[in-house]
XYZ file of C-alpha atoms in Angstrom:
673
model
C 24.182 -19.199 42.403
C 21.518 -19.579 44.904
C 18.366 -21.334 44.373
C 15.852 -18.549 43.005
C 12.966 -20.684 44.620
C 14.252 -20.371 48.001
C 13.176 -16.820 48.462
C 9.814 -14.907 47.287
C 10.699 -13.295 43.780
C 11.217 -9.564 43.924
C 9.946 -9.099 40.089
C 6.860 -7.269 39.586
C 3.832 -9.050 40.917
C 6.032 -11.628 42.089
C 6.562 -13.058 38.804
C 8.598 -16.057 39.196
C 12.275 -15.172 37.936
C 12.328 -17.586 34.882
C 15.629 -16.031 33.628
C 17.349 -17.476 36.545
C 15.481 -20.754 36.883
C 17.404 -23.749 35.468
C 16.346 -27.517 35.572
C 18.770 -28.272 38.417
C 16.786 -25.934 40.827
C 13.465 -27.827 40.821
C 14.400 -30.916 42.933
C 16.270 -29.148 45.738
C 13.390 -26.689 45.936
C 11.024 -29.584 46.211
C 13.028 -31.303 48.773
C 13.455 -28.455 50.974
C 9.731 -27.056 50.293
C 8.246 -30.330 51.598
C 10.535 -30.554 54.655
C 10.036 -27.054 55.493
C 6.228 -27.781 55.348
C 6.364 -30.632 57.662
C 8.301 -28.774 60.379
C 5.469 -26.032 60.036
C 2.882 -28.392 60.569
C 4.800 -29.844 63.431
C 5.028 -26.598 65.059
C 1.086 -26.636 65.001
C 0.636 -30.158 66.187
C 3.230 -30.090 69.001
C 1.583 -26.871 70.918
C 0.183 -27.901 74.318
C -2.553 -25.121 74.214
C -6.260 -25.848 73.128
C -6.728 -25.481 69.405
C -8.252 -22.139 68.242
C -8.614 -20.772 64.826
C -5.550 -18.461 65.241
C -2.833 -20.949 66.593
C -4.233 -23.789 64.018
C -5.746 -22.456 60.950
C -3.629 -19.497 60.314
C -0.185 -21.192 60.571
C -1.815 -24.005 58.447
C -2.601 -21.606 55.689
C 0.686 -20.058 56.110
C 2.537 -23.163 55.528
C 4.205 -24.389 52.567
C 4.824 -21.220 50.607
C 8.414 -22.586 49.214
C 6.709 -25.743 47.848
C 3.837 -23.635 46.302
C 6.450 -21.609 44.621
C 8.268 -24.255 42.980
C 5.241 -26.599 42.273
C 3.199 -23.936 40.435
C 6.274 -23.200 38.117
C 7.364 -26.593 37.601
C 3.888 -28.420 36.825
C 3.328 -25.376 34.510
C 6.572 -26.402 32.584
C 5.830 -29.915 32.606
C 2.469 -29.110 30.901
C 3.574 -26.380 28.497
C 7.031 -26.858 27.884
C 8.422 -30.177 29.076
C 11.822 -31.985 28.261
C 13.485 -35.087 29.375
C 14.542 -33.865 32.565
C 11.182 -32.553 33.685
C 9.589 -35.907 32.432
C 11.677 -37.695 34.513
C 11.489 -35.565 37.783
C 7.760 -35.424 37.460
C 7.345 -39.262 37.652
C 9.998 -39.078 40.653
C 8.423 -36.429 42.569
C 4.762 -37.567 41.798
C 4.766 -40.185 44.754
C 6.679 -38.106 47.091
C 4.058 -35.145 46.822
C 1.236 -37.707 47.370
C 3.212 -39.000 50.383
C 3.727 -35.388 51.514
C 0.087 -34.532 51.268
C -1.037 -37.710 52.979
C 1.371 -36.798 55.752
C -0.419 -33.640 56.305
C -3.886 -34.746 55.558
C -3.631 -38.026 57.603
C -2.081 -36.534 60.651
C -4.085 -37.287 63.692
C -3.038 -34.380 65.725
C -3.761 -31.940 63.164
C -7.154 -33.365 62.326
C -8.088 -33.382 66.149
C -7.154 -29.620 66.095
C -9.354 -28.990 63.024
C -12.222 -31.101 64.310
C -12.099 -29.381 67.834
C -12.388 -26.017 66.451
C -15.023 -27.086 64.002
C -16.978 -28.680 66.686
C -17.317 -25.193 68.687
C -17.769 -23.017 65.330
C -20.979 -21.604 66.120
C -19.456 -20.059 69.296
C -16.472 -18.396 67.568
C -16.381 -14.767 66.855
C -15.117 -15.534 63.224
C -16.174 -13.698 59.857
C -17.952 -15.633 57.174
C -14.934 -16.458 55.237
C -12.988 -17.697 58.444
C -15.844 -20.035 59.384
C -16.173 -21.430 55.908
C -12.417 -22.053 55.873
C -12.821 -24.224 59.185
C -15.667 -25.816 57.397
C -13.836 -26.762 54.214
C -10.912 -28.161 56.196
C -12.853 -30.489 58.223
C -14.907 -31.762 55.434
C -12.011 -32.169 52.746
C -9.777 -33.897 55.860
C -12.513 -36.074 56.768
C -13.270 -37.074 53.186
C -9.669 -37.642 52.782
C -9.302 -40.229 55.441
C -7.980 -38.422 58.412
C -10.379 -40.380 60.699
C -9.076 -43.848 59.547
C -7.243 -46.183 61.698
C -3.473 -45.965 61.702
C -3.253 -49.441 59.666
C -5.863 -48.045 57.071
C -3.981 -44.772 56.765
C -0.957 -46.772 55.791
C -3.019 -48.695 53.159
C -4.361 -45.432 52.025
C -0.973 -43.860 51.502
C -0.002 -46.932 49.361
C -2.816 -46.076 47.151
C -2.428 -42.595 46.914
C 1.399 -42.902 46.021
C 0.920 -45.592 43.420
C -2.038 -43.706 41.921
C 0.102 -40.640 41.505
C 2.827 -42.530 39.544
C 0.192 -44.255 37.337
C -1.766 -40.927 36.412
C 1.825 -39.060 35.871
C 2.807 -42.054 33.627
C -0.411 -41.854 31.751
C 0.146 -38.419 30.630
C 3.732 -38.771 29.643
C 2.748 -41.809 27.546
C -0.067 -39.904 25.916
C 2.217 -37.031 24.932
C 4.891 -39.288 23.325
C 2.320 -41.351 21.425
C 0.543 -38.243 20.350
C 3.590 -36.685 18.902
C 4.663 -40.137 17.256
C 1.334 -40.546 15.689
C 1.435 -37.135 14.137
C 0.447 -37.783 10.454
C 3.077 -37.038 7.854
C 1.850 -35.926 4.374
C 4.227 -36.095 1.323
C 2.091 -34.046 -1.162
C 0.494 -30.772 -0.725
C -2.310 -31.672 -2.838
C -3.102 -34.194 -0.046
C -3.957 -31.040 2.024
C -6.832 -29.714 -0.471
C -9.210 -27.721 1.411
C -6.788 -26.317 3.861
C -6.202 -22.313 4.272
C -2.818 -21.336 3.314
C -2.028 -20.478 7.120
C -2.833 -24.094 7.893
C -0.789 -25.391 5.133
C 2.229 -23.114 6.279
C 1.644 -24.372 9.872
C 1.873 -28.151 8.815
C 5.024 -27.441 6.730
C 6.849 -25.540 9.950
C 5.652 -28.496 12.024
C 7.339 -30.820 9.691
C 10.276 -28.561 9.244
C 10.708 -28.562 13.003
C 11.130 -32.322 13.238
C 13.633 -32.555 10.147
C 10.964 -33.477 7.614
C 11.933 -30.717 4.938
C 9.502 -30.660 2.196
C 6.982 -32.499 3.801
C 3.838 -31.569 6.116
C 2.945 -32.629 9.693
C -0.694 -32.856 11.033
C -0.061 -32.868 14.666
C -3.127 -34.416 16.928
C -5.220 -32.451 19.195
C -6.331 -33.741 22.492
C -10.058 -34.528 21.549
C -10.963 -37.553 19.180
C -11.770 -35.080 16.430
C -9.429 -32.683 14.803
C -9.973 -29.142 13.389
C -8.611 -30.174 9.866
C -11.611 -32.801 9.397
C -14.230 -30.462 8.240
C -11.939 -28.932 5.526
C -9.804 -31.800 4.177
C -11.290 -32.888 0.902
C -9.161 -36.236 0.589
C -11.212 -38.786 2.286
C -8.158 -41.000 2.839
C -6.139 -38.595 4.871
C -9.171 -37.586 7.117
C -9.278 -41.483 7.713
C -5.657 -41.439 8.670
C -6.054 -38.419 10.851
C -9.166 -40.059 12.321
C -7.428 -43.226 12.787
C -4.221 -41.645 14.400
C -6.192 -39.802 16.982
C -8.390 -42.978 18.233
C -5.155 -45.054 18.338
C -3.418 -42.990 20.913
C -2.314 -45.220 24.029
C -3.653 -48.338 22.577
C -1.235 -49.595 20.042
C 0.506 -52.211 22.423
C 3.759 -50.298 22.248
C 5.862 -48.602 25.246
C 3.126 -46.034 25.505
C 0.256 -48.144 25.505
C -2.112 -46.792 28.315
C -4.745 -49.563 28.440
C -3.013 -51.266 31.445
C -2.819 -48.051 33.340
C -6.399 -47.360 32.798
C -7.407 -50.619 34.540
C -4.884 -50.297 37.386
C -6.172 -46.724 38.170
C -9.826 -47.743 38.106
C -9.057 -50.677 40.077
C -7.070 -48.898 42.827
C -9.507 -45.737 42.846
C -12.421 -48.300 43.543
C -10.408 -50.006 46.218
C -9.519 -46.730 47.913
C -12.962 -45.631 47.848
C -14.068 -48.730 49.735
C -11.344 -48.049 52.341
C -12.714 -44.730 52.621
C -16.349 -45.802 53.260
C -17.750 -45.164 49.910
C -19.508 -47.518 47.330
C -17.331 -46.231 44.527
C -14.754 -43.638 43.468
C -17.478 -41.667 41.885
C -19.253 -41.565 45.117
C -16.088 -40.504 46.996
C -15.585 -37.677 44.524
C -19.047 -36.144 44.490
C -19.555 -36.256 48.101
C -17.439 -33.054 48.035
C -18.933 -31.310 45.014
C -21.977 -29.599 44.383
C -23.697 -32.680 42.812
C -23.226 -34.508 46.256
C -23.672 -37.808 44.764
C -23.250 -39.972 41.335
C -27.245 -40.709 41.361
C -27.905 -36.824 40.884
C -24.968 -36.694 38.160
C -26.535 -39.885 36.277
C -29.972 -38.396 36.553
C -28.723 -35.330 34.709
C -26.662 -37.147 32.094
C -29.382 -39.753 31.210
C -31.982 -37.006 31.034
C -29.918 -35.363 28.191
C -28.508 -38.586 26.584
C -31.786 -39.923 25.000
C -32.732 -36.582 22.993
C -28.882 -36.039 22.220
C -28.628 -39.371 20.531
C -31.942 -38.937 18.722
C -30.829 -35.522 17.224
C -27.677 -37.038 16.374
C -29.170 -39.901 14.437
C -31.393 -37.276 12.715
C -28.217 -35.264 11.798
C -26.584 -38.366 10.253
C -29.261 -39.005 7.994
C -28.787 -35.406 6.583
C -25.273 -36.076 6.235
C -25.652 -39.351 4.550
C -28.108 -37.651 2.126
C -25.468 -35.057 1.330
C -22.673 -37.635 1.097
C -24.519 -40.029 -0.810
C -22.718 -43.101 1.073
C -22.556 -44.165 4.772
C -21.301 -41.664 7.134
C -18.277 -42.804 9.113
C -16.588 -41.018 12.025
C -13.966 -39.281 9.636
C -16.727 -37.824 7.504
C -18.876 -36.235 10.138
C -16.837 -32.819 10.174
C -16.668 -32.487 6.632
C -20.165 -33.118 5.622
C -21.642 -31.242 8.585
C -20.059 -27.953 6.891
C -21.296 -29.036 3.650
C -24.765 -29.483 5.048
C -24.551 -26.370 7.318
C -23.743 -24.405 4.145
C -26.543 -25.985 2.210
C -29.090 -25.376 5.252
C -27.584 -21.931 6.412
C -25.241 -21.064 4.014
C -22.518 -21.012 6.866
C -18.864 -21.560 5.670
C -16.741 -21.461 9.142
C -13.537 -21.701 6.891
C -15.062 -18.321 5.214
C -14.632 -16.716 8.543
C -10.948 -17.511 9.494
C -9.557 -14.476 7.481
C -11.584 -12.415 9.985
C -10.161 -14.053 12.994
C -6.328 -12.698 12.931
C -5.065 -13.628 16.308
C -3.599 -10.382 17.293
C -7.065 -8.512 16.731
C -8.976 -11.321 18.594
C -6.793 -10.667 21.600
C -6.744 -6.858 21.705
C -9.984 -5.808 20.091
C -11.970 -9.091 21.180
C -11.055 -10.709 24.609
C -9.333 -7.743 26.080
C -11.912 -5.234 24.643
C -14.891 -7.320 26.099
C -13.185 -7.530 29.541
C -12.538 -3.540 29.408
C -16.072 -2.647 28.613
C -17.505 -5.171 31.343
C -15.082 -4.624 34.232
C -12.990 -1.486 33.267
C -9.780 -3.116 33.142
C -6.885 -2.020 31.208
C -3.934 -4.186 29.578
C -0.384 -3.253 28.821
C 2.051 -5.690 27.437
C 5.305 -5.982 29.268
C 7.957 -7.446 27.159
C 10.561 -6.431 30.096
C 9.128 -9.317 32.134
C 10.435 -12.471 31.157
C 8.208 -15.650 31.019
C 8.918 -19.436 30.665
C 9.257 -19.560 26.782
C 10.098 -17.204 24.201
C 6.366 -17.438 22.730
C 4.958 -16.426 26.046
C 3.910 -13.077 26.206
C 3.263 -10.924 29.330
C 0.346 -8.359 30.039
C 0.125 -5.999 33.039
C -3.778 -5.617 34.157
C -4.985 -2.797 35.995
C -8.352 -1.369 37.239
C -9.856 1.835 35.746
C -8.068 3.795 38.310
C -4.581 2.610 37.461
C -4.409 0.179 40.752
C -3.107 -3.022 40.167
C -5.096 -6.273 39.398
C -2.353 -8.586 38.227
C -0.110 -9.987 35.373
C -1.734 -12.046 32.391
C 0.412 -14.335 30.312
C -0.404 -15.756 27.097
C 0.974 -19.163 25.488
C -0.829 -19.284 22.305
C 1.233 -21.996 19.956
C 1.390 -25.497 19.967
C 4.645 -27.324 20.259
C 5.869 -30.803 20.904
C 6.940 -30.057 24.436
C 3.371 -28.840 25.045
C 0.591 -31.391 25.894
C -2.671 -31.037 24.016
C -5.784 -28.993 24.827
C -6.136 -25.554 26.439
C -5.966 -24.410 30.003
C -5.408 -21.712 32.619
C -3.131 -22.155 35.575
C -2.057 -19.709 38.319
C 1.602 -18.983 38.770
C 1.097 -16.742 41.828
C -2.516 -16.587 43.713
C -3.785 -13.680 45.513
C -3.816 -13.904 49.055
C -4.301 -11.040 51.804
C -2.809 -13.160 54.599
C 0.479 -13.843 52.736
C 0.087 -10.319 50.940
C 0.235 -12.086 47.537
C -0.459 -10.585 44.306
C -1.743 -12.601 40.964
C 0.080 -13.863 38.016
C -2.221 -16.239 35.803
C -1.383 -17.892 32.376
C -3.386 -19.139 29.461
C -2.329 -21.906 27.142
C -3.662 -22.636 23.776
C -2.538 -25.102 21.125
C -2.986 -22.886 17.831
C -0.560 -24.025 15.197
C 2.190 -21.511 14.450
C 2.633 -20.237 11.150
C 5.720 -19.717 9.310
C 7.560 -16.177 9.892
C 5.839 -13.504 8.441
C 2.552 -15.232 7.979
C -0.523 -14.166 9.764
C -1.948 -16.523 12.826
C -5.634 -17.114 11.623
C -7.826 -18.911 14.150
C -10.776 -21.137 13.526
C -14.055 -20.418 14.937
C -13.558 -23.181 17.666
C -10.115 -21.480 18.714
C -11.468 -18.170 18.975
C -14.344 -19.790 21.397
C -11.734 -21.351 23.286
C -9.962 -18.192 23.758
C -12.709 -16.673 25.091
C -13.437 -19.560 27.395
C -10.008 -19.797 28.757
C -9.821 -16.012 29.347
C -12.930 -16.573 31.572
C -10.713 -18.619 33.857
C -8.188 -16.090 33.756
C -10.379 -13.548 35.023
C -11.703 -15.771 37.775
C -7.848 -16.109 38.767
C -7.241 -12.509 38.487
C -10.331 -11.090 40.095
C -10.709 -13.142 43.271
C -9.709 -11.168 46.423
C -9.784 -13.584 49.251
C -7.997 -13.694 52.815
C -7.065 -17.300 52.747
C -4.482 -18.999 50.091
C -7.253 -21.999 50.170
C -9.632 -19.868 48.419
C -7.609 -18.132 45.880
C -8.771 -17.504 42.368
C -10.266 -20.700 40.817
C -9.953 -22.954 43.937
C -13.403 -23.874 43.974
C -15.691 -26.768 43.548
C -14.754 -28.723 40.418
C -18.118 -28.847 38.938
C -18.581 -25.370 39.410
C -15.220 -23.897 38.296
C -15.876 -24.131 34.413
C -19.073 -21.785 34.911
C -17.305 -18.390 34.845
C -15.179 -19.323 31.675
C -18.318 -20.724 29.902
C -20.034 -17.321 30.481
C -17.327 -15.686 28.967
C -18.001 -17.393 25.834
C -20.695 -15.353 25.072
C -18.864 -12.095 24.423
C -17.367 -13.757 21.182
C -20.259 -13.043 19.120
C -21.825 -10.164 21.191
C -22.472 -7.596 18.338
C -20.330 -4.756 19.741
C -17.505 -7.195 20.492
C -17.428 -8.885 17.209
C -17.762 -5.672 15.272
C -14.497 -4.640 17.128
C -12.319 -7.345 16.104
C -13.723 -9.437 13.135
C -12.117 -7.690 10.316
C -10.510 -9.215 7.318
C -6.820 -9.383 7.859
C -5.773 -8.013 4.594
C -8.705 -5.756 3.527
C -9.694 -4.423 6.745
C -13.376 -5.116 5.847
C -15.430 -6.113 8.670
C -16.999 -9.419 8.872
C -20.431 -9.651 6.774
C -23.300 -9.201 9.049
C -24.900 -12.394 7.072
C -22.080 -14.549 8.396
C -22.999 -13.977 12.150
C -26.771 -14.228 11.321
C -26.399 -17.515 9.595
C -23.924 -18.633 12.469
C -26.825 -17.689 15.169
C -29.305 -19.286 13.069
C -27.539 -22.644 13.040
C -26.777 -22.248 16.722
C -28.415 -25.615 17.411
C -27.168 -27.223 14.182
C -24.986 -30.286 14.940
C -25.624 -30.058 18.801
C -26.776 -33.530 18.625
C -23.370 -34.775 17.664
C -21.593 -32.292 20.126
C -23.814 -33.157 23.092
C -23.607 -36.955 22.082
C -19.792 -36.911 21.924
C -19.594 -34.872 25.098
C -21.930 -37.053 27.157
C -20.519 -40.136 25.778
C -17.173 -39.375 27.504
C -18.827 -38.002 30.657
C -20.709 -41.016 31.158
C -17.763 -43.268 30.268
C -15.922 -41.587 33.083
C -18.875 -42.065 35.414
C -18.827 -45.865 34.131
C -15.280 -46.557 34.963
C -15.744 -44.739 38.538
C -19.007 -46.260 39.243
C -17.199 -49.663 39.719
C -17.012 -51.100 43.297
C -14.049 -52.740 44.642
C -13.492 -56.539 43.589
C -14.898 -55.769 40.302
C -12.688 -57.217 37.321
C -12.411 -55.515 33.975
C -9.682 -56.969 31.704
C -10.466 -55.315 28.591
C -10.819 -51.594 27.608
C -12.523 -51.537 24.399
C -15.009 -53.891 25.540
C -16.007 -52.192 28.620
C -16.246 -48.906 26.655
C -18.705 -50.400 23.964
C -20.579 -51.740 26.798
C -20.890 -48.586 28.981
C -21.793 -46.662 25.796
C -24.385 -49.118 24.543
C -26.027 -49.192 27.979
C -26.752 -45.358 27.597
C -27.767 -45.458 23.980
C -24.731 -43.563 22.806
C -22.625 -46.419 20.977
C -22.803 -44.844 17.452
C -19.466 -45.548 15.459
C -20.104 -42.347 13.611
C -20.384 -40.430 16.696
C -17.231 -41.480 18.825
C -16.616 -40.553 22.347
C -14.928 -37.102 22.830
C -12.214 -38.998 24.632
C -11.647 -42.843 24.498
C -10.009 -44.042 27.696
C -6.458 -44.748 26.661
C -6.365 -40.751 26.059
C -8.842 -39.443 28.379
C -6.402 -37.056 30.006
C -9.177 -35.229 32.210
C -10.185 -38.388 34.085
C -6.873 -40.266 33.941
C -4.323 -37.760 34.775
C -5.870 -34.187 34.522
C -7.791 -34.243 37.872
C -11.330 -34.597 36.458
C -11.939 -38.156 37.699
C -15.583 -38.815 38.075
C -15.971 -35.227 37.355
C -15.890 -34.716 33.347
C -19.623 -34.288 33.936
C -18.799 -30.635 35.274
C -18.673 -29.183 31.954
C -22.481 -29.453 31.509
C -23.340 -29.220 35.012
C -21.750 -25.968 35.238
C -23.452 -24.949 31.789
C -26.661 -25.240 33.390
C -25.512 -22.046 35.616
C -23.844 -20.732 32.609
C -27.109 -20.676 30.389
C -29.153 -19.243 32.764
C -26.322 -16.110 33.415
C -26.530 -15.858 29.889
C -30.197 -15.201 29.928
C -29.731 -12.857 32.998
C -27.035 -10.803 30.928
C -29.364 -10.481 27.948
C -32.431 -9.292 30.100
C -30.220 -6.707 31.901
C -28.691 -4.790 29.068
C -25.698 -7.034 28.030
C -22.213 -5.672 27.780
C -22.339 -2.831 30.519
C -20.091 -2.000 33.526
C -23.059 -2.323 35.832
C -23.739 -6.088 34.959
C -19.586 -6.707 34.855
C -19.305 -5.148 38.263
C -22.092 -7.282 39.493
C -20.894 -10.662 38.041
C -17.272 -9.403 39.257
C -18.003 -8.741 42.692
C -20.743 -11.398 43.315
C -19.055 -14.330 41.596
C -15.512 -13.889 40.108
C -14.462 -11.780 43.083
C -15.442 -14.251 45.822
C -13.078 -17.092 44.561
C -13.561 -20.092 46.689
C -14.434 -18.109 49.775
C -18.080 -19.232 50.138
C -20.483 -22.073 48.739
C -20.540 -21.445 44.973
C -24.327 -22.228 44.781
C -24.834 -19.417 47.469
C -22.636 -16.904 45.184
C -24.850 -17.944 42.265
C -27.978 -17.183 44.494
C -26.498 -14.046 45.418
C -26.056 -12.874 42.107
C -29.087 -14.357 40.076
C -31.327 -14.032 42.814
C -32.443 -17.742 42.572
C -31.353 -21.212 41.904
C -30.478 -22.074 38.327
C -33.046 -22.979 35.655
C -32.160 -25.767 33.400
C -34.408 -24.660 30.681
C -31.844 -22.148 28.992
C -29.536 -25.226 28.628
C -32.177 -27.444 27.016
C -33.086 -24.627 24.669
C -29.479 -23.864 23.596
C -28.878 -27.649 22.851
C -32.122 -28.338 21.028
C -32.812 -30.728 23.811
C -36.473 -29.987 24.602
């Protein structure tokens, strides 16, 4: 049987042929993909004629198609449905891919060709997207170290390969320790406060691990856990919180402490080699923030009022509880105070959030109203796991948009959190269609039981679908700009905007009905949620900012600074910014901070709130201009989502909004005035 990666897929929309793909296909495809791309690069650098856009950038963009095909499929599987083979191969292949990337980005002849075209760019008859392509390549290769001496390039390659190995190991350790720390419950009475569907999911999770008659609370990626708001048994809450916070720090084979210290040391040394004071300076040099000072100025501005608000909230909770509040108490008593102050009971909303209706009558419905797109389920197209569903997306006139796949449920083989991946990225140059996937981690109930989502899970669903729309709608010429390939501190903006439709009256009324009675969600539920919109924002902003500032603290370290104890460093870093409150733990402690130590958000976790400035201002624009209308959707699609990464993102924002973003709507939203 031939390797299915060796030729482009002939399935609809180029969907990878998952029915044919076996574990043994990945490694040969990676090896051939890297070999083929290096040969393609050599065909560029060995040319004797002077560099031009046509003989340098076009073949550069056309290179590596086999490698792209196998990498997108493999790394999606490694995140969503891993096994022992993929875990081992990922650790083996990571340094090889880092070396391969370096072989291209640090190629002196290739850099000379890129630089030569860049220096003559003003005189070239190119369209705006082509000129931007030249600019991006020149900046990225320069920041990556293409202009270093040969000796320094060799040092850089060593750093990059070692870091790729360490970040892969960090992720594998985290998954293993997270699974190992899942909390086993013997008596269902200890789950008092949970909904029947949640108890069913816990029983099913235990059964899958051979723990018949028991219940298993699997851990989510952040420090907190959705069950903490409902579990009445304080000891069980404490066990769940303790397990969550212990991940990667227990001194066992999956301890990530040493990896954190080595990663941050190597990143600092690499930054110095590249001419930067810190890793944070290196990262932000090619983001919209431009430097760590701008990041810290914004985060520090928010930290003081956030910590103040959290202390006020803590006093309210302690008054309700009658005892000092600890971290495992916060969510539980927050719901008590929320009910007392606003009569809001998020648990009472769950029966109205049945997953199938949320999908069709909420997430898809809002997209249809805004953009005119239609969704048709395609059970005939095989995905990478039996739980994954495939949908064809078309425009109002029937023209194709792409395929959307949904992987809703949690499993031991899937990493925590929620995310969007592109399996096929659109490109006119390569005549590529679009296939995107959303991954969530919703507990799967027993057969026949409905999947009822929490309020936060519905919000996450709308958020991740915003990323999917970005990937589906982008229409660009060059692969480099496809889909969500834009600045990291901008990419969360479109997905955050999509969250607004969750509670938009027309959308909510269409999907929020009781799964048993068919009755619509009472309007007072919504009114109370909206009245309490700034409630607990002190906590939520503080726990987020603590993680963002912790990320900045690690990556502000200069080369030669020795840190030998992770907890001490964390404590000092958070104390320095006024966010060291034991009752409000950081959203991620270092040893399970996957975003920054394995997920590509190193020195970039600030991106979420940086993007939220644009998001909050955009929400105001939609409200001022009639909300959920095709005219508004078309404008947002054409001027922002549709451009992918093919123009400066802040220029695209100004094109949409008519001006730069205003921070005031964000301050109002989070109660930080």
